[in-house]
Short mmCIF file of C-alpha atoms in Angstrom, two decimals:
data_model
loop_
_atom_site.label_atom_id
_atom_site.label_comp_id
_atom_site.label_asym_id
_atom_site.label_seq_id
_atom_site.Cartn_x
_atom_site.Cartn_y
_atom_site.Cartn_z
CA MET I 1 17.55 12.97 24.71
CA ILE I 2 17.26 9.21 24.21
CA ILE I 3 15.39 8.87 27.52
CA LYS I 4 12.99 11.67 26.56
CA GLU I 5 12.34 10.06 23.16
CA ALA I 6 11.67 6.70 24.84
CA ILE I 7 9.19 8.31 27.25
CA ILE I 8 7.33 10.13 24.47
CA PHE I 9 7.26 6.95 22.37
CA ILE I 10 5.82 4.89 25.25
CA LEU I 11 3.19 7.55 25.99
CA PHE I 12 1.99 7.53 22.39
CA LEU I 13 2.09 3.74 22.29
CA VAL I 14 -0.08 3.53 25.40
CA ALA I 15 -2.48 6.13 23.97
CA PHE I 16 -2.86 4.30 20.65
CA THR I 17 -3.31 0.96 22.41
CA PHE I 18 -5.96 2.46 24.68
CA VAL I 19 -7.83 3.76 21.63
CA LEU I 20 -7.68 0.32 20.02
CA ILE I 21 -9.21 -1.27 23.12
CA LYS I 22 -11.89 1.31 23.90
CA MET I 23 -13.19 2.53 20.55
CA PRO I 24 -15.96 0.34 19.05
CA PHE I 25 -14.60 1.05 15.55
CA PHE I 26 -11.59 -1.18 16.20
CA ALA I 27 -13.64 -4.13 17.42
CA ILE I 28 -13.66 -7.19 15.15
CA LYS I 29 -17.02 -8.93 15.13
CA GLY I 30 -16.87 -12.34 16.78
CA ALA I 31 -13.39 -11.77 18.24
CA LYS I 32 -12.13 -10.64 21.61
CA LYS I 33 -10.02 -7.53 22.04
CA THR I 34 -6.91 -9.68 22.40
CA LEU I 35 -6.99 -10.33 18.64
CA ILE I 36 -6.75 -6.65 17.73
CA LEU I 37 -4.00 -6.24 20.34
CA SER I 38 -2.09 -9.20 18.87
CA LEU I 39 -2.30 -7.74 15.37
CA TRP I 40 -1.25 -4.32 16.67
CA SER I 41 1.71 -5.90 18.50
CA TYR I 42 2.80 -7.56 15.26
CA LYS I 43 2.64 -4.15 13.59
CA ILE I 44 4.75 -2.61 16.36
CA VAL I 45 7.39 -5.31 15.94
CA ALA I 46 7.51 -4.55 12.21
CA GLY I 47 7.98 -0.86 13.03
CA ILE I 48 10.81 -1.63 15.44
CA VAL I 49 12.54 -3.79 12.82
CA PHE I 50 12.10 -0.98 10.28
CA PHE I 51 13.66 1.49 12.73
CA LEU I 52 16.64 -0.75 13.47
CA ILE I 53 17.36 -1.55 9.83
CA PHE I 54 17.12 1.99 8.51
CA SER I 55 18.80 3.76 11.40
CA GLN I 56 21.43 1.29 12.61
CA TYR I 57 22.24 -1.20 9.83
CA THR I 58 24.76 -0.20 7.15
CA PRO I 59 24.30 0.51 4.25
CA TYR I 60 20.54 1.02 4.73
CA SER I 61 21.07 3.62 7.44
CA SER I 62 22.36 6.16 4.89
CA GLY I 63 20.20 7.72 2.19
CA CYS I 64 17.00 6.03 3.35
CA ASP I 65 13.82 7.60 1.91
CA SER I 66 12.16 7.47 5.32
CA ASP I 67 14.96 9.46 6.94
CA ILE I 68 15.09 11.99 4.10
CA TYR I 69 11.33 12.59 4.30
CA PHE I 70 11.70 13.09 8.04
CA GLN I 71 14.60 15.53 7.69
CA ASP I 72 12.71 17.49 5.02
CA SER I 73 9.72 17.71 7.33
CA GLN I 74 11.99 19.20 10.02
CA LYS I 75 13.16 21.87 7.58
CA LEU I 76 9.58 22.68 6.62
CA THR I 77 8.49 22.92 10.26
CA SER I 78 11.36 25.35 10.91
CA VAL I 79 9.72 27.74 8.46
CA ALA I 80 6.88 28.23 10.97
CA ALA I 81 9.21 30.00 13.39
CA GLU I 82 10.54 32.29 10.68
CA SER I 83 7.28 33.05 8.90
CA PRO I 84 3.98 31.42 10.00
CA THR I 85 2.26 32.76 6.89
CA ASP I 86 4.80 31.17 4.54
CA TYR I 87 4.57 27.93 6.50
CA LEU I 88 0.79 27.74 6.21
CA THR I 89 1.06 28.49 2.52
CA LEU I 90 3.60 25.73 1.93
CA VAL I 91 1.65 23.20 4.00
CA SER I 92 -1.65 23.97 2.31
CA GLY I 93 -0.16 24.06 -1.18
CA CYS I 94 -2.18 27.16 -1.99
CA PHE I 95 0.46 29.08 -3.90
CA GLY I 96 0.96 29.82 -7.56
CA ASP I 97 4.50 31.09 -7.94
CA GLU I 98 6.85 28.58 -6.33
CA SER I 99 9.87 30.82 -6.90
CA LYS I 100 8.74 32.95 -3.94
CA PHE I 101 9.45 30.05 -1.61
CA GLU I 102 12.67 28.73 -3.13
CA LYS I 103 14.70 29.88 -0.14
CA TYR I 104 12.84 27.22 1.84
CA THR I 105 12.14 24.51 -0.73
CA THR I 106 15.66 24.29 -2.17
CA GLN I 107 16.86 23.14 1.26
CA MET I 108 14.57 20.10 1.09
CA GLU I 109 15.90 17.13 -0.87
CA TYR I 110 12.58 15.56 -1.87
CA TRP I 111 10.37 18.64 -2.25
CA ASN I 112 11.07 19.00 -5.98
CA ARG I 113 11.24 16.29 -8.63
CA SER I 114 14.31 15.71 -10.75
CA PHE I 115 12.17 15.58 -13.91
CA PRO I 116 9.12 17.57 -15.15
CA THR I 117 5.74 15.81 -15.43
CA VAL I 118 2.04 16.63 -15.50
CA VAL I 119 1.47 14.26 -12.56
CA PRO I 120 1.29 16.03 -9.14
CA ASN I 121 4.38 15.75 -6.96
CA ASP I 122 3.56 12.95 -4.53
CA ASN I 123 6.59 13.51 -2.27
CA ARG I 124 5.20 16.65 -0.74
CA ILE I 125 2.26 15.11 1.09
CA VAL I 126 4.64 12.93 3.14
CA ILE I 127 6.73 15.97 4.03
CA ARG I 128 3.68 18.08 4.86
CA LEU I 129 2.01 15.43 7.00
CA ASN I 130 5.15 14.77 9.03
CA SER I 131 5.76 18.49 9.35
CA LEU I 132 2.37 18.84 11.02
CA LEU I 133 3.06 15.82 13.22
CA ASN I 134 6.25 17.52 14.43
CA PHE I 135 4.14 19.82 16.60
CA ILE I 136 2.95 16.88 18.76
CA SER I 137 5.80 14.37 18.32
CA PHE I 138 8.58 16.53 19.77
CA ARG I 139 10.34 15.85 16.44
CA PHE I 140 11.36 12.34 17.36
CA TYR I 141 11.85 9.94 14.46
CA SER I 142 10.63 6.86 16.35
CA VAL I 143 7.41 8.62 17.33
CA HIS I 144 6.71 9.45 13.69
CA LEU I 145 7.23 5.80 12.79
CA LEU I 146 4.70 4.83 15.44
CA MET I 147 2.18 7.35 14.11
CA MET I 148 2.57 6.12 10.54
CA ALA I 149 2.21 2.52 11.73
CA PHE I 150 -1.04 3.40 13.49
CA LEU I 151 -2.32 5.23 10.40
CA SER I 152 -1.66 2.24 8.16
CA PHE I 153 -3.14 -0.12 10.76
CA ILE I 154 -6.43 1.76 10.50
CA GLY I 155 -6.26 1.36 6.72
CA LEU I 156 -5.63 -2.39 6.97
CA LEU I 157 -8.53 -2.74 9.40
CA LEU I 158 -10.86 -0.91 7.01
CA ILE I 159 -9.74 -3.17 4.15
CA TYR I 160 -10.34 -6.23 6.33
CA LYS I 161 -13.81 -5.12 7.44
CA THR I 162 -14.85 -4.28 3.88
CA ILE I 163 -13.67 -7.58 2.39
CA LEU I 164 -15.10 -9.55 5.30
CA LEU I 165 -18.60 -8.28 4.48
CA GLN I 166 -18.25 -9.84 1.03
CA PHE I 167 -16.63 -13.10 2.20
CA PRO I 168 -17.96 -13.77 5.73
CA LYS I 169 -16.95 -17.44 5.58
CA LEU I 170 -13.28 -16.55 5.09
CA LYS I 171 -12.80 -14.54 8.29
CA LYS I 172 -9.59 -16.25 9.41
CA SER I 173 -8.02 -16.48 5.95
CA ILE I 174 -8.65 -12.82 5.15
CA ALA I 175 -7.28 -11.73 8.54
CA LEU I 176 -4.04 -13.58 7.83
CA ILE I 177 -3.83 -12.12 4.32
CA VAL I 178 -4.46 -8.50 5.29
CA PHE I 179 -2.59 -8.26 8.59
CA ILE I 180 0.25 -10.80 8.40
CA ILE I 181 2.03 -10.48 5.01
CA PRO I 182 5.50 -9.33 6.17
CA SER I 183 6.34 -6.84 3.40
CA THR I 184 2.90 -5.18 3.60
CA VAL I 185 3.15 -4.74 7.36
CA PHE I 186 6.84 -3.76 7.24
CA TRP I 187 6.77 -1.09 4.53
CA SER I 188 3.62 0.49 5.90
CA ALA I 189 5.43 1.17 9.18
CA GLY I 190 7.90 3.74 7.81
CA ILE I 191 7.81 7.46 7.06
CA LEU I 192 6.90 6.74 3.47
CA LYS I 193 3.97 7.04 1.07
CA GLU I 194 2.87 3.43 1.74
CA PRO I 195 1.30 4.05 5.20
CA ILE I 196 -0.65 6.99 3.81
CA ILE I 197 -1.83 5.15 0.70
CA ILE I 198 -2.89 2.07 2.70
CA PHE I 199 -4.90 4.32 5.01
CA LEU I 200 -6.49 6.13 2.05
CA LEU I 201 -7.07 2.85 0.23
CA GLY I 202 -8.88 1.48 3.27
CA VAL I 203 -11.08 4.57 3.52
CA TYR I 204 -11.67 4.46 -0.24
CA ILE I 205 -12.90 0.87 -0.56
CA TYR I 206 -14.83 1.08 2.73
CA ASN I 207 -16.86 4.05 1.51
CA LEU I 208 -17.12 2.69 -2.04
CA SER I 209 -18.77 -0.41 -0.58
CA LYS I 210 -21.15 1.74 1.47
CA LEU I 211 -22.07 3.87 -1.56
CA CYS I 212 -22.89 0.74 -3.55
CA ASN I 213 -25.42 -0.25 -0.89
CA LYS I 214 -26.86 3.19 -0.27
CA LEU I 215 -26.00 6.62 -1.62
CA ASN I 216 -25.56 9.06 1.26
CA PHE I 217 -23.91 12.45 1.61
CA LYS I 218 -21.45 11.51 4.38
CA SER I 219 -19.93 8.54 2.52
CA LEU I 220 -19.85 10.54 -0.72
CA LEU I 221 -18.05 13.43 0.98
CA ILE I 222 -15.42 11.17 2.58
CA PHE I 223 -15.03 9.26 -0.68
CA SER I 224 -14.47 12.50 -2.63
CA LEU I 225 -11.95 13.79 -0.07
CA THR I 226 -10.07 10.49 -0.26
CA ILE I 227 -9.84 10.79 -4.05
CA PHE I 228 -8.46 14.31 -3.70
CA LEU I 229 -5.78 13.16 -1.23
CA MET I 230 -4.87 10.19 -3.42
CA ILE I 231 -4.09 12.55 -6.30
CA TYR I 232 -1.34 14.08 -4.15
CA THR I 233 -0.16 10.85 -2.51
CA LYS I 234 0.21 8.26 -5.28
CA PRO I 235 -1.70 9.32 -8.38
CA TYR I 236 -1.07 6.03 -10.18
CA ILE I 237 -3.01 4.19 -7.44
CA LEU I 238 -6.02 6.34 -8.26
CA PHE I 239 -5.36 5.77 -11.96
CA ILE I 240 -5.64 2.01 -11.34
CA LEU I 241 -8.68 2.34 -9.09
CA PHE I 242 -10.71 4.59 -11.38
CA PRO I 243 -11.88 2.12 -14.08
CA ILE I 244 -12.23 -0.91 -11.82
CA SER I 245 -14.19 1.15 -9.28
CA ILE I 246 -16.64 2.19 -11.99
CA ALA I 247 -17.02 -1.43 -13.08
CA TYR I 248 -17.42 -2.53 -9.46
CA PHE I 249 -20.05 0.12 -8.76
CA ILE I 250 -22.07 -0.70 -11.90
CA ALA I 251 -21.98 -4.44 -11.20
CA GLU I 252 -22.84 -4.00 -7.52
CA PHE I 253 -25.50 -1.34 -7.96
CA SER I 254 -27.23 -3.12 -10.86
CA ARG I 255 -26.95 -6.58 -9.23
CA SER I 256 -25.99 -7.87 -12.67
CA LYS I 257 -24.67 -11.41 -13.09
CA LYS I 258 -22.66 -10.45 -16.18
CA ILE I 259 -19.78 -9.17 -14.10
CA LEU I 260 -16.95 -10.18 -16.44
CA ILE I 261 -18.66 -8.46 -19.36
CA ILE I 262 -19.04 -5.26 -17.33
CA TYR I 263 -15.36 -5.24 -16.37
CA PHE I 264 -14.28 -5.98 -19.94
CA ALA I 265 -16.47 -3.19 -21.34
CA ILE I 266 -15.37 -0.55 -18.81
CA LEU I 267 -11.66 -1.41 -19.09
CA SER I 268 -11.84 -1.42 -22.92
CA LEU I 269 -13.55 1.97 -22.89
CA PHE I 270 -10.99 3.30 -20.44
CA GLY I 271 -8.09 2.01 -22.55
CA ALA I 272 -9.54 3.58 -25.70
CA SER I 273 -10.00 6.89 -23.89
CA LEU I 274 -6.38 6.87 -22.75
CA TYR I 275 -5.18 6.19 -26.26
CA LEU I 276 -7.33 9.01 -27.64
CA ALA I 277 -6.05 11.40 -24.95
CA SER I 278 -2.45 10.53 -25.85
CA THR I 279 -3.06 11.42 -29.51
CA ILE I 280 -4.57 14.77 -28.55
CA ASN I 281 -1.89 15.67 -26.00
CA PRO I 282 1.26 13.47 -25.80
CA ASP I 283 2.04 14.88 -22.34
CA TYR I 284 -0.89 12.81 -21.02
CA SER I 285 0.21 9.59 -22.70
CA VAL I 286 0.41 6.79 -20.12
CA ALA I 287 3.17 5.14 -22.14
CA ARG I 288 5.21 8.34 -22.21
CA LEU I 289 4.69 9.08 -18.50
CA LEU I 290 5.69 5.57 -17.51
CA THR I 291 8.69 5.57 -19.88
CA ASN I 292 9.94 8.85 -18.40
CA LYS I 293 9.48 7.52 -14.88
CA GLN I 294 11.37 4.35 -15.78
CA HIS I 295 14.27 6.23 -17.37
CA ASP I 296 14.51 8.58 -14.39
CA PHE I 297 14.46 5.65 -11.96
CA ILE I 298 17.20 3.86 -13.89
CA ALA I 299 19.36 7.00 -13.98
CA MET I 300 18.83 7.61 -10.25
CA ASP I 301 19.64 3.97 -9.47
CA LYS I 302 22.90 4.15 -11.44
CA ALA I 303 23.89 7.46 -9.84
CA SER I 304 23.39 6.05 -6.34
CA ASN I 305 25.26 2.87 -7.27
CA ALA I 306 22.58 0.79 -5.59
CA GLY I 307 23.56 -2.79 -4.84
CA SER I 308 20.11 -4.23 -5.55
CA SER I 309 19.61 -3.21 -9.18
CA PHE I 310 18.44 -5.54 -11.94
CA ASP I 311 17.63 -5.22 -15.62
CA ILE I 312 14.05 -4.53 -16.67
CA PRO I 313 12.54 -4.27 -20.19
CA ILE I 314 13.19 -0.77 -21.59
CA LEU I 315 10.00 1.03 -22.62
CA ASP I 316 9.86 3.06 -25.84
CA ASN I 317 6.95 5.50 -25.34
CA SER I 318 4.53 3.13 -27.09
CA HIS I 319 1.45 1.47 -25.62
CA LEU I 320 2.49 -1.74 -27.34
CA SER I 321 5.66 -1.90 -25.25
CA LEU I 322 3.54 -1.63 -22.10
CA VAL I 323 1.36 -4.56 -23.13
CA LYS I 324 4.28 -6.65 -24.39
CA ASN I 325 6.33 -6.26 -21.21
CA SER I 326 3.49 -6.56 -18.68
CA PRO I 327 3.95 -10.34 -18.08
CA THR I 328 7.64 -9.76 -17.29
CA ALA I 329 6.68 -6.90 -14.98
CA ILE I 330 4.26 -9.14 -13.06
CA LEU I 331 6.88 -11.89 -12.76
CA ASN I 332 9.51 -9.42 -11.52
CA SER I 333 7.10 -7.94 -8.98
CA ILE I 334 6.30 -11.33 -7.52
CA SER I 335 9.75 -12.92 -7.64
CA ARG I 336 12.53 -10.32 -7.29
CA PRO I 337 14.82 -10.67 -5.51
CA TRP I 338 15.48 -14.35 -6.05
CA ILE I 339 17.39 -16.24 -3.37
CA TRP I 340 20.62 -16.20 -5.42
CA GLU I 341 20.33 -12.41 -5.94
CA SER I 342 20.22 -11.47 -2.26
CA LYS I 343 23.44 -10.12 -0.74
CA SER I 344 22.48 -9.11 2.80
CA TRP I 345 20.17 -10.46 5.48
CA PRO I 346 17.33 -8.00 4.72
CA GLN I 347 17.53 -9.10 1.09
CA HIS I 348 17.63 -12.73 2.22
CA ALA I 349 14.40 -12.12 4.17
CA ALA I 350 12.79 -10.48 1.12
CA ALA I 351 13.87 -13.36 -1.13
CA LEU I 352 12.52 -15.90 1.35
CA GLU I 353 9.18 -14.09 1.41
CA ASN I 354 9.09 -14.08 -2.40
CA LEU I 355 9.79 -17.82 -2.50
CA THR I 356 7.00 -18.40 0.02
CA ILE I 357 4.64 -16.24 -2.03
CA ILE I 358 5.42 -18.13 -5.24
CA LEU I 359 4.88 -21.51 -3.59
CA LEU I 360 1.65 -20.30 -1.98
CA ILE I 361 0.36 -18.95 -5.30
CA LEU I 362 1.04 -22.31 -6.97
CA PHE I 363 -0.60 -24.14 -4.06
CA LEU I 364 -3.74 -22.01 -4.35
CA LEU I 365 -3.89 -22.03 -8.15
CA VAL I 366 -3.85 -25.83 -8.41
CA ARG I 367 -7.13 -25.97 -6.48
CA PHE I 368 -8.59 -22.68 -7.69
CA ARG I 369 -12.23 -22.97 -8.80
CA ALA I 370 -13.96 -19.83 -10.10
CA ARG I 371 -17.40 -21.22 -9.25
CA ARG I 372 -16.43 -21.27 -5.56
CA ILE I 373 -16.07 -17.49 -5.45
CA GLU I 374 -18.88 -16.19 -3.29
CA ASN I 375 -18.66 -12.60 -4.54
CA LEU I 376 -17.13 -12.45 -8.03
CA ASN I 377 -17.40 -8.65 -8.23
CA THR I 378 -15.22 -8.06 -5.16
CA ALA I 379 -12.82 -10.81 -6.25
CA MET I 380 -12.38 -9.21 -9.69
CA PHE I 381 -11.81 -5.80 -8.11
CA ALA I 382 -9.08 -7.28 -5.87
CA LEU I 383 -7.40 -9.22 -8.69
CA LEU I 384 -7.33 -6.34 -11.18
CA PHE I 385 -6.03 -3.89 -8.58
CA GLY I 386 -3.25 -6.23 -7.48
CA LEU I 387 -2.13 -7.18 -10.99
CA SER I 388 -2.29 -3.57 -12.26
CA LEU I 389 -0.10 -2.45 -9.36
CA PHE I 390 2.38 -5.25 -10.10
CA ILE I 391 2.52 -4.20 -13.76
CA LEU I 392 3.15 -0.51 -13.07
CA SER I 393 5.71 -1.29 -10.36
CA GLY I 394 7.49 -3.94 -12.44
CA LEU I 395 7.68 -1.75 -15.54
CA SER I 396 9.11 1.30 -13.80
CA THR I 397 11.32 -0.04 -11.02
CA PRO I 398 14.82 -1.55 -11.57
CA ASN I 399 15.60 -1.68 -7.85
CA MET I 400 14.64 -4.74 -5.81
CA GLY I 401 14.18 -2.87 -2.55
CA ALA I 402 11.90 -0.28 -4.13
CA LEU I 403 9.99 -3.01 -5.95
CA MET I 404 9.35 -4.88 -2.69
CA ARG I 405 8.01 -1.67 -1.24
CA TYR I 406 5.77 -0.71 -4.14
CA LYS I 407 4.23 -4.16 -4.63
CA SER I 408 3.51 -4.58 -0.89
CA VAL I 409 0.25 -2.66 -1.24
CA GLY I 410 -1.07 -5.05 -3.90
CA LEU I 411 -0.14 -8.39 -2.31
CA PRO I 412 -3.18 -8.73 0.01
CA PHE I 413 -5.56 -8.06 -2.89
CA MET I 414 -4.03 -10.73 -5.10
CA PHE I 415 -4.35 -13.31 -2.33
CA ILE I 416 -7.94 -12.26 -1.60
CA PHE I 417 -8.84 -13.36 -5.14
CA LEU I 418 -6.95 -16.65 -4.84
CA ILE I 419 -8.39 -17.50 -1.43
CA ALA I 420 -11.92 -16.68 -2.61
CA GLY I 421 -11.79 -19.44 -5.22
CA PHE I 422 -9.67 -21.97 -3.35
CA LYS I 423 -11.09 -25.47 -2.94
CA PRO I 424 -9.44 -27.22 0.02
CA TYR I 425 -7.58 -30.40 -0.79
CA ALA I 426 -9.58 -33.54 0.00
CA PHE I 427 -6.36 -34.94 1.48
CA PHE I 428 -6.60 -32.43 4.32
CA LYS I 429 -10.21 -33.40 5.04
CA ARG I 430 -9.23 -36.83 6.30
CA PRO I 431 -9.95 -37.35 10.02
CA PHE I 432 -6.30 -37.12 11.11
CA PHE I 433 -5.67 -33.81 9.35
CA GLU I 434 -9.07 -32.40 10.25
CA LYS I 435 -8.43 -32.99 13.94
CA SER I 436 -4.86 -31.66 13.71
CA SER I 437 -5.89 -28.51 11.85
CA LYS I 438 -8.69 -27.85 14.32
CA LYS I 439 -6.26 -28.17 17.23
CA VAL I 440 -3.77 -25.76 15.63
CA SER I 441 -6.55 -23.33 14.76
CA ALA I 442 -7.95 -23.53 18.29
CA ILE I 443 -4.55 -22.70 19.81
CA PHE I 444 -4.12 -19.69 17.51
CA TRP I 445 -7.63 -18.31 17.92
CA LYS I 446 -8.44 -19.42 21.47
CA SER I 447 -7.59 -16.05 22.98
CA SER I 448 -9.45 -14.06 20.35
CA LEU I 449 -12.56 -15.92 19.27
#
């Protein structure tokens, strides 16, 4: 069985690599094919590390979300042999009375939520997608990891190509930001929501950018389908994207120079609308939804006796508590776990990445100049998306491992903003450092540029 799995894995790896080399879509302008292969190889290494940690290394090998999603997908696929009609109904989601399918769904651990909410259940899309993939993967876990890694790689490439159009002078910096951040690459290589959301996020911003330049039916159709899928993948990502996308579209389409005013006006209007909606129907209160999610996460964390828990500010169903605790949420998202909090080598690696991120943020902020930003609209979109994701993740998540995973999607966007306004230190422009940096850069890019 192990030999068969290895053969199937290699066949899919060769097929995906062949697609990367031959399809024009994957070509990076101004770079040889070796660059895309190098980035893909880095992604594969991250996937292998993910597989080893969550299948071989105790205690992460037991109760891993990725494994549970995979096992649930196996149970769902088994329904096809018993009743193809029921299977198609469960996969499509086109059913009203869920009690008719309880004999199947109660066997799946993540199919149902532990608490009621008006927000769509975002676990099911992972189970459904992997259930469909079972028909071509021979139900091998490693093959599913490879498929999810490839899916997220497409998303990262779309993000890179979209941002590159707005900041053509920052080609190398943006490539490093999008493709190299360890936690972003690592968590988007598992059987989780992150690979799907990164893929959808890439498709979303790629088509949003195209719609800002020219309204056309194809881009609008893909954009609309992406929104629909986001609702059932991670609704809060769409919740974050909605107001800043409107502001981005208005600023881009109108070619207005009053970008900050546009963002302030749209976000203020959006905030007022949310508050009004919460007074009309408390079930749709953002504060209440986030408080319930936080309480459920804390209870689940205590029940599992997780070794990476930490205290977070307790929300009280009020919008004021969200605003008051947002700075702490951002700090937690960026910094936890600290070096002294890590207890195992994966946690040590996460803490080391956090320390590197903090030092890099400080390094960039010292020389940050807003007037250097070539495209303020795109930079504001990236900053607001990243910070909003950090706030929601930091407010709801008392587990360091989960927090590292949730924030990984927002990290590239935060650094895009910082890099866009970074003014290089004059110290590094001296002849000695200029020559040294050019030599290092030439070695790294020689095979790809």
